[in-house]
PDB file of C-alpha atoms in Angstrom:
ATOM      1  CA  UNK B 306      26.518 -17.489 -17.913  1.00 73.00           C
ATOM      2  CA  UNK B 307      26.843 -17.883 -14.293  1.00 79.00           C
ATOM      3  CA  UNK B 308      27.248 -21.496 -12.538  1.00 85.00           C
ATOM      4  CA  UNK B 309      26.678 -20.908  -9.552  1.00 93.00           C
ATOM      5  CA  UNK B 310      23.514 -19.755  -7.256  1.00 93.00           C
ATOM      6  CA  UNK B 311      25.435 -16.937  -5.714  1.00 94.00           C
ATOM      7  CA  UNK B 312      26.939 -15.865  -8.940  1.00 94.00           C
ATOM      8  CA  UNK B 313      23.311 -15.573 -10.081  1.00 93.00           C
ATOM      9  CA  UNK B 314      22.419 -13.899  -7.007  1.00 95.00           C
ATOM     10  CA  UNK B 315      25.089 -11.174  -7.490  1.00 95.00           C
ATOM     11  CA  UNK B 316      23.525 -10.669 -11.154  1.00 95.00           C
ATOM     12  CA  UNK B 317      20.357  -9.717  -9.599  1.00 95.00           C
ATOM     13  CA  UNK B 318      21.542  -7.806  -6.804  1.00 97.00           C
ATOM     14  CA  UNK B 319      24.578  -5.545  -8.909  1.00 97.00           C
ATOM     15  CA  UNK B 320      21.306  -4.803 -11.819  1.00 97.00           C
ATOM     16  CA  UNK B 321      19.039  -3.586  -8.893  1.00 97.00           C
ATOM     17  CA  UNK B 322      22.204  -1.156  -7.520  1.00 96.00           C
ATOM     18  CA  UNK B 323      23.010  -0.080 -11.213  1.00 97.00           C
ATOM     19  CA  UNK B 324      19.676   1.071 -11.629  1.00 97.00           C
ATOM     20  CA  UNK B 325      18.972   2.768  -8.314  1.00 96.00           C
ATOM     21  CA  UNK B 326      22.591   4.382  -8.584  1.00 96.00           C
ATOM     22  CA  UNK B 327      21.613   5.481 -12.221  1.00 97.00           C
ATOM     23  CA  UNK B 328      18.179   7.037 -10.927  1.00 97.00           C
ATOM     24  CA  UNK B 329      19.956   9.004  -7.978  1.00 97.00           C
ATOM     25  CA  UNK B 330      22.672   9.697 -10.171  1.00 97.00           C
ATOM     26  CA  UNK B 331      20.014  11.400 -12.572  1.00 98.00           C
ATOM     27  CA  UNK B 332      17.801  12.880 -10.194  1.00 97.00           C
ATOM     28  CA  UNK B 333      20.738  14.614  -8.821  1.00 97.00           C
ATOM     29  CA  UNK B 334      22.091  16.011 -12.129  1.00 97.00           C
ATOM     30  CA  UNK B 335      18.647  17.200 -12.866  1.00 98.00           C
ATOM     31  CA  UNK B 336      18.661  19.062  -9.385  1.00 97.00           C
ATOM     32  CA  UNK B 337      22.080  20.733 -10.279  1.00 97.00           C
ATOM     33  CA  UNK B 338      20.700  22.144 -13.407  1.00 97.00           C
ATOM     34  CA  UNK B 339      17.535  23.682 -12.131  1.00 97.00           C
ATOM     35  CA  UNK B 340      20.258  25.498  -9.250  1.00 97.00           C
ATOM     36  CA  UNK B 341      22.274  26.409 -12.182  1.00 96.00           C
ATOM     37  CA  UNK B 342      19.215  27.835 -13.720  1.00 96.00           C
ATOM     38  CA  UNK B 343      17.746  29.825 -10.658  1.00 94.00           C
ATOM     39  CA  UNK B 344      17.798  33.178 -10.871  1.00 93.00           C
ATOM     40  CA  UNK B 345      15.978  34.211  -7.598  1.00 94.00           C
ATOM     41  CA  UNK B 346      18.886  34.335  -4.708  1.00 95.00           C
ATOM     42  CA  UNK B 347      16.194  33.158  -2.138  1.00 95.00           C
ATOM     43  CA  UNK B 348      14.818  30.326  -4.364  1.00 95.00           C
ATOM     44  CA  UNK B 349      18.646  29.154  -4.792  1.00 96.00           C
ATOM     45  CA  UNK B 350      19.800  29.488  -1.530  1.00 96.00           C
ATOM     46  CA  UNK B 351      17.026  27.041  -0.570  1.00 96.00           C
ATOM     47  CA  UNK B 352      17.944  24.432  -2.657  1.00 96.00           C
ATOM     48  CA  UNK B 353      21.651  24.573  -2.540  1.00 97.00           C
ATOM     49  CA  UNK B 354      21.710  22.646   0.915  1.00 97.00           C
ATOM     50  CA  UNK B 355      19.596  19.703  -0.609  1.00 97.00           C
ATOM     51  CA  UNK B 356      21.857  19.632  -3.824  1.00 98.00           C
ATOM     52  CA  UNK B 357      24.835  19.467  -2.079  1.00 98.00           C
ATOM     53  CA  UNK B 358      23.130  16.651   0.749  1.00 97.00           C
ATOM     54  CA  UNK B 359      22.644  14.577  -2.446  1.00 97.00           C
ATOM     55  CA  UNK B 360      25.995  14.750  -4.064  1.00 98.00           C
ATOM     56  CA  UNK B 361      27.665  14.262  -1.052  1.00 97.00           C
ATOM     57  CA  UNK B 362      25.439  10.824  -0.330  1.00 96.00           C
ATOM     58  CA  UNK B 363      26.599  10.342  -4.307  1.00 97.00           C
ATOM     59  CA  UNK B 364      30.166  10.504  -3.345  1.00 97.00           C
ATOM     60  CA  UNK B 365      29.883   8.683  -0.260  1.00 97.00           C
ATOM     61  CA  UNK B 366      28.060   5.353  -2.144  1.00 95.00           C
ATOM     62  CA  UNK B 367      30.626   6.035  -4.896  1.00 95.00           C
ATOM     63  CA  UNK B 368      28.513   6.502  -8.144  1.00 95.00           C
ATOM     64  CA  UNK B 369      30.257   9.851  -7.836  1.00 96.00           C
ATOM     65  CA  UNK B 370      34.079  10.494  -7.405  1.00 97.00           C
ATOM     66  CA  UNK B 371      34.499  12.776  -4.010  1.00 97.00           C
ATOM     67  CA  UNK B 372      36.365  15.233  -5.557  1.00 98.00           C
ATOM     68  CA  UNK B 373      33.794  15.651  -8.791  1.00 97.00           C
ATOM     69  CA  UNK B 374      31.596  16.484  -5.541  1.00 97.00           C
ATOM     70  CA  UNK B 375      33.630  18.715  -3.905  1.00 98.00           C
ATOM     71  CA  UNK B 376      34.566  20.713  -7.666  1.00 98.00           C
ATOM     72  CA  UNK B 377      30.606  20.653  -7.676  1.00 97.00           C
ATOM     73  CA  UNK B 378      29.682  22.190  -4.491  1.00 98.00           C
ATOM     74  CA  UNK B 379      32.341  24.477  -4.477  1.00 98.00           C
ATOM     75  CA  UNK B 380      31.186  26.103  -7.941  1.00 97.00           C
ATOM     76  CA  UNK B 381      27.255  25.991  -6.983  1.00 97.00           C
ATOM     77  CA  UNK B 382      28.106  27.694  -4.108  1.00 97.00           C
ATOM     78  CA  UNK B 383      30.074  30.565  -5.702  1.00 97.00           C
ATOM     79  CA  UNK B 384      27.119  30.906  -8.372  1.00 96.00           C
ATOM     80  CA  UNK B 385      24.314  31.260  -5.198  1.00 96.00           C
ATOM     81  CA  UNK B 386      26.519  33.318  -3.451  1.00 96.00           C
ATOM     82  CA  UNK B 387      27.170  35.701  -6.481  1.00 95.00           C
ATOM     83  CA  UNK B 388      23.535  35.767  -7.045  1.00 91.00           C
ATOM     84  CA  UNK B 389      22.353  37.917  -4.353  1.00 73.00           C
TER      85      UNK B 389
END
């Protein structure tokens, strides 16, 4: 256990980051997979600039590695693109 107040301090503070990172981490996945699972090039083409606005804030907080971003963007972007 920590000794010291600002060891105790950083407890609290890396558990609130770990669980916002794990929420946007989440919300983001789930946003992926309803792209992936659009099937209306309109609909898609909509959300593909808010999915990739949210992994690049991912990447740039680092819950995300940039180029797991960049592989992810690229392909979503193929798939709306092939769509229409």
């Amino acid at each position: 256990m920590a000794n010291h107040k600002s060891a105790l301090k950083r407890i609290r503070t890396n558990a609130a980051k770990r669980l916002r990172n794990r929420y946007q981490a989440k919300t983001t996945r789930n946003a992926v997979k309803k792209l992936r699972n659009t099937t209306n090039p309109e609909e898609a083409k909509a959300m593909l600039p808010k999915v990739i606005s949210m992994l690049d804030r991912l990447a740039k907080k680092n819950v995300i590695h940039k180029n797991k971003a960049s592989n992810n963007k690229s392909k979503l972007t193929k798939l709306v693109n092939n769509l229409s």
